[in-house]
mmCIF file of C-alpha atoms and ligand atoms in Angstrom:
data_model
loop_
_atom_site.group_PDB
_atom_site.id
_atom_site.type_symbol
_atom_site.label_atom_id
_atom_site.label_comp_id
_atom_site.label_asym_id
_atom_site.label_seq_id
_atom_site.Cartn_x
_atom_site.Cartn_y
_atom_site.Cartn_z
ATOM 1 C CA MET A 1265 41.711 58.384 25.256
ATOM 2 C CA LEU A 1266 43.785 55.203 25.305
ATOM 3 C CA THR A 1267 45.562 54.045 28.447
ATOM 4 C CA LYS A 1268 49.310 53.518 28.057
ATOM 5 C CA ASN A 1269 48.781 49.813 28.501
ATOM 6 C CA ILE A 1270 46.257 49.576 25.665
ATOM 7 C CA GLU A 1271 48.285 51.864 23.428
ATOM 8 C CA LYS A 1272 51.274 49.548 23.884
ATOM 9 C CA ALA A 1273 49.202 46.420 23.213
ATOM 10 C CA LEU A 1274 47.667 47.971 20.073
ATOM 11 C CA ASN A 1275 51.114 48.947 18.824
ATOM 12 C CA GLU A 1276 52.261 45.352 19.304
ATOM 13 C CA GLN A 1277 49.307 44.214 17.204
ATOM 14 C CA ILE A 1278 50.191 46.808 14.545
ATOM 15 C CA LYS A 1279 53.636 45.225 14.338
ATOM 16 C CA LEU A 1280 52.149 41.719 14.073
ATOM 17 C CA GLU A 1281 49.769 42.697 11.261
ATOM 18 C CA HIS A 1282 52.646 44.356 9.450
ATOM 19 C CA GLU A 1283 54.709 41.176 9.849
ATOM 20 C CA SER A 1284 51.759 39.129 8.552
ATOM 21 C CA SER A 1285 51.810 41.263 5.426
ATOM 22 C CA GLN A 1286 55.531 40.553 4.990
ATOM 23 C CA ILE A 1287 55.100 36.798 5.545
ATOM 24 C CA TYR A 1288 52.430 36.570 2.846
ATOM 25 C CA LEU A 1289 54.521 38.666 0.504
ATOM 26 C CA SER A 1290 57.404 36.242 0.993
ATOM 27 C CA MET A 1291 55.008 33.333 0.331
ATOM 28 C CA ALA A 1292 53.893 35.085 -2.887
ATOM 29 C CA SER A 1293 57.483 35.281 -4.033
ATOM 30 C CA TRP A 1294 58.164 31.627 -3.221
ATOM 31 C CA ALA A 1295 55.015 30.483 -5.077
ATOM 32 C CA GLU A 1296 55.600 32.752 -8.068
ATOM 33 C CA GLU A 1297 59.142 31.486 -8.500
ATOM 34 C CA ARG A 1298 57.771 27.933 -8.688
ATOM 35 C CA GLY A 1299 55.089 28.776 -11.255
ATOM 36 C CA PHE A 1300 52.113 28.615 -8.877
ATOM 37 C CA GLU A 1301 50.523 31.760 -10.240
ATOM 38 C CA GLY A 1302 47.167 31.294 -8.542
ATOM 39 C CA VAL A 1303 48.728 30.810 -5.127
ATOM 40 C CA ALA A 1304 51.040 33.772 -5.754
ATOM 41 C CA SER A 1305 48.163 36.097 -6.627
ATOM 42 C CA PHE A 1306 46.232 34.888 -3.552
ATOM 43 C CA MET A 1307 49.279 35.658 -1.377
ATOM 44 C CA TYR A 1308 49.828 39.093 -2.936
ATOM 45 C CA ALA A 1309 46.191 39.960 -2.217
ATOM 46 C CA HIS A 1310 46.428 38.549 1.294
ATOM 47 C CA SER A 1311 49.563 40.579 1.932
ATOM 48 C CA ASP A 1312 47.689 43.760 0.916
ATOM 49 C CA GLU A 1313 44.825 42.842 3.236
ATOM 50 C CA GLU A 1314 47.179 42.428 6.164
ATOM 51 C CA ARG A 1315 48.557 45.874 5.458
ATOM 52 C CA GLU A 1316 44.971 47.159 5.593
ATOM 53 C CA HIS A 1317 44.508 45.414 8.959
ATOM 54 C CA MET A 1318 47.659 47.142 10.170
ATOM 55 C CA LEU A 1319 46.522 50.564 8.888
ATOM 56 C CA LYS A 1320 43.072 50.265 10.429
ATOM 57 C CA LEU A 1321 44.690 49.755 13.854
ATOM 58 C CA PHE A 1322 47.290 52.420 13.147
ATOM 59 C CA LYS A 1323 44.666 55.099 12.416
ATOM 60 C CA PHE A 1324 42.557 54.047 15.392
ATOM 61 C CA VAL A 1325 45.484 54.520 17.797
ATOM 62 C CA ASN A 1326 46.070 58.073 16.532
ATOM 63 C CA GLU A 1327 42.350 58.929 16.485
ATOM 64 C CA ARG A 1328 42.084 57.913 20.120
ATOM 65 C CA GLY A 1329 44.905 60.192 21.248
ATOM 66 C CA GLY A 1330 47.711 57.619 21.186
ATOM 67 C CA HIS A 1331 50.776 57.421 18.997
ATOM 68 C CA ALA A 1332 50.901 54.677 16.354
ATOM 69 C CA VAL A 1333 54.456 53.420 16.002
ATOM 70 C CA VAL A 1334 56.215 52.003 12.936
ATOM 71 C CA SER A 1335 58.569 49.393 14.386
ATOM 72 C CA ALA A 1336 61.333 47.248 12.989
ATOM 73 C CA LEU A 1337 59.921 43.980 11.674
ATOM 74 C CA THR A 1338 61.200 40.433 11.994
ATOM 75 C CA ALA A 1339 62.096 39.141 8.523
ATOM 76 C CA PRO A 1340 59.820 36.328 7.301
ATOM 77 C CA PRO A 1341 61.172 32.961 6.085
ATOM 78 C CA VAL A 1342 62.448 32.942 2.493
ATOM 79 C CA SER A 1343 61.548 29.342 1.752
ATOM 80 C CA PHE A 1344 58.447 27.302 2.635
ATOM 81 C CA GLY A 1345 59.284 23.713 1.676
ATOM 82 C CA SER A 1346 56.139 22.719 -0.225
ATOM 83 C CA LEU A 1347 52.664 24.134 -0.908
ATOM 84 C CA LYS A 1348 51.311 21.931 1.846
ATOM 85 C CA LYS A 1349 53.894 23.125 4.365
ATOM 86 C CA MET A 1350 53.335 26.704 3.317
ATOM 87 C CA PHE A 1351 49.576 26.551 3.916
ATOM 88 C CA LYS A 1352 50.181 24.822 7.255
ATOM 89 C CA THR A 1353 52.480 27.729 8.185
ATOM 90 C CA LEU A 1354 49.742 30.144 7.113
ATOM 91 C CA PHE A 1355 47.121 28.328 9.194
ATOM 92 C CA ASP A 1356 49.350 28.211 12.297
ATOM 93 C CA HIS A 1357 50.139 31.881 11.849
ATOM 94 C CA GLU A 1358 46.454 32.823 11.757
ATOM 95 C CA VAL A 1359 45.742 30.739 14.877
ATOM 96 C CA MET A 1360 48.534 32.647 16.636
ATOM 97 C CA ILE A 1361 47.064 35.991 15.440
ATOM 98 C CA SER A 1362 43.604 35.014 16.723
ATOM 99 C CA LYS A 1363 45.119 34.328 20.118
ATOM 100 C CA LYS A 1364 46.794 37.747 20.126
ATOM 101 C CA ILE A 1365 43.499 39.429 19.224
ATOM 102 C CA ASN A 1366 41.770 37.577 22.048
ATOM 103 C CA ASP A 1367 44.473 38.687 24.489
ATOM 104 C CA LEU A 1368 43.970 42.244 23.301
ATOM 105 C CA VAL A 1369 40.205 42.008 23.822
ATOM 106 C CA ASP A 1370 40.912 40.713 27.299
ATOM 107 C CA ILE A 1371 43.044 43.752 28.153
ATOM 108 C CA THR A 1372 40.290 46.136 27.008
ATOM 109 C CA LEU A 1373 37.876 44.423 29.406
ATOM 110 C CA GLN A 1374 40.330 44.597 32.282
ATOM 111 C CA GLU A 1375 40.799 48.320 31.634
ATOM 112 C CA LYS A 1376 37.097 48.939 30.930
ATOM 113 C CA ASP A 1377 37.931 50.476 27.523
ATOM 114 C CA TYR A 1378 34.669 49.651 25.762
ATOM 115 C CA ALA A 1379 35.396 51.798 22.701
ATOM 116 C CA THR A 1380 38.508 49.762 21.884
ATOM 117 C CA HIS A 1381 36.664 46.602 22.819
ATOM 118 C CA ASN A 1382 33.992 47.481 20.287
ATOM 119 C CA PHE A 1383 36.567 48.382 17.631
ATOM 120 C CA LEU A 1384 38.308 45.022 18.080
ATOM 121 C CA GLN A 1385 35.152 43.031 17.335
ATOM 122 C CA TRP A 1386 35.877 43.506 13.627
ATOM 123 C CA TYR A 1387 39.175 41.664 14.126
ATOM 124 C CA VAL A 1388 37.489 38.910 16.115
ATOM 125 C CA SER A 1389 35.130 38.167 13.185
ATOM 126 C CA GLU A 1390 37.925 38.570 10.691
ATOM 127 C CA GLN A 1391 40.009 35.915 12.438
ATOM 128 C CA ILE A 1392 37.116 33.435 12.293
ATOM 129 C CA GLU A 1393 37.059 33.908 8.501
ATOM 130 C CA GLU A 1394 40.815 33.753 8.101
ATOM 131 C CA GLU A 1395 41.142 30.568 10.115
ATOM 132 C CA SER A 1396 38.276 28.884 8.330
ATOM 133 C CA LEU A 1397 39.623 29.801 4.894
ATOM 134 C CA ALA A 1398 43.094 28.522 5.805
ATOM 135 C CA ARG A 1399 41.568 25.302 7.173
ATOM 136 C CA ASN A 1400 39.576 24.752 3.938
ATOM 137 C CA ILE A 1401 42.664 25.251 1.803
ATOM 138 C CA LEU A 1402 44.660 22.866 3.988
ATOM 139 C CA ASP A 1403 41.931 20.214 3.714
ATOM 140 C CA LYS A 1404 41.995 20.530 -0.083
ATOM 141 C CA ILE A 1405 45.726 20.248 -0.348
ATOM 142 C CA ASN A 1406 45.791 17.257 1.993
ATOM 143 C CA LEU A 1407 43.325 15.501 -0.324
ATOM 144 C CA ILE A 1408 45.459 16.215 -3.387
ATOM 145 C CA GLY A 1409 48.752 15.008 -1.914
ATOM 146 C CA ASP A 1410 51.552 15.097 -4.500
ATOM 147 C CA ASP A 1411 49.404 14.609 -7.589
ATOM 148 C CA LYS A 1412 50.750 17.090 -10.190
ATOM 149 C CA GLY A 1413 47.448 17.485 -12.068
ATOM 150 C CA GLY A 1414 45.668 18.020 -8.760
ATOM 151 C CA LEU A 1415 48.151 20.697 -7.753
ATOM 152 C CA TYR A 1416 47.615 22.473 -11.083
ATOM 153 C CA LEU A 1417 43.853 22.568 -10.476
ATOM 154 C CA PHE A 1418 44.430 23.576 -6.866
ATOM 155 C CA ASP A 1419 46.558 26.510 -8.018
ATOM 156 C CA ASN A 1420 43.719 27.650 -10.284
ATOM 157 C CA ASP A 1421 41.142 27.257 -7.516
ATOM 158 C CA VAL A 1422 43.132 29.278 -5.016
ATOM 159 C CA LYS A 1423 43.229 32.192 -7.446
ATOM 160 C CA MET A 1424 39.437 32.468 -7.109
ATOM 161 C CA LEU A 1425 39.517 32.697 -3.323
ATOM 162 C CA THR A 1426 39.486 35.972 -1.513
ATOM 163 C CA VAL A 1427 40.343 36.216 2.133
ATOM 164 C CA ASN A 1428 37.806 38.800 3.247
ATOM 165 C CA PRO A 1429 35.512 41.580 2.250
ATOM 166 C CA PRO A 1430 37.091 45.046 2.088
ATOM 167 C CA VAL A 1431 38.191 46.476 5.435
ATOM 168 C CA ASN A 1432 35.897 49.530 5.557
HETATM 169 FE FE1 OFO B 720 45.329 40.245 10.005
HETATM 170 O O1 OFO B 720 44.574 38.650 9.883
HETATM 171 FE FE2 OFO B 720 45.762 37.431 9.126
HETATM 172 O O2 OFO B 720 47.197 37.666 10.109
#
């Protein structure tokens, strides 16, 4: 059984994962409109993965006797400036999400909820992967700068990247 405090914190994380999905969907749209098909398909896939992250938490809350809530979401930005700025936004977003996961893990320890603590370890590992992938992409794009040919190759490369293994 979840304590009210943990149920509330998990529902906040559900909202954040849902918002992550929306942010990446908006990035997909921005990239697709500019002809960056590889980046767009990476963002579409990433958006789906974030929805999976949200659902995994959602089902856990209900399984543990809580009530998973579908909340209103904050709309993501519509425009991202440049590919470089967009991937910096993505990286910063994932760093923020890692911090939220860590805070959540902290609450489970305070409340001695070891089942939720154990469940959250998947997210802890996931965030290591997400941050490292975002950092690698940022490094690449920083090397390329504004070179058009480089950006074309970069777009192709990004298409080959996957964020994570399947959730289950
Ligand atoms: Fe759900 O990991 Fe990214 O945000």
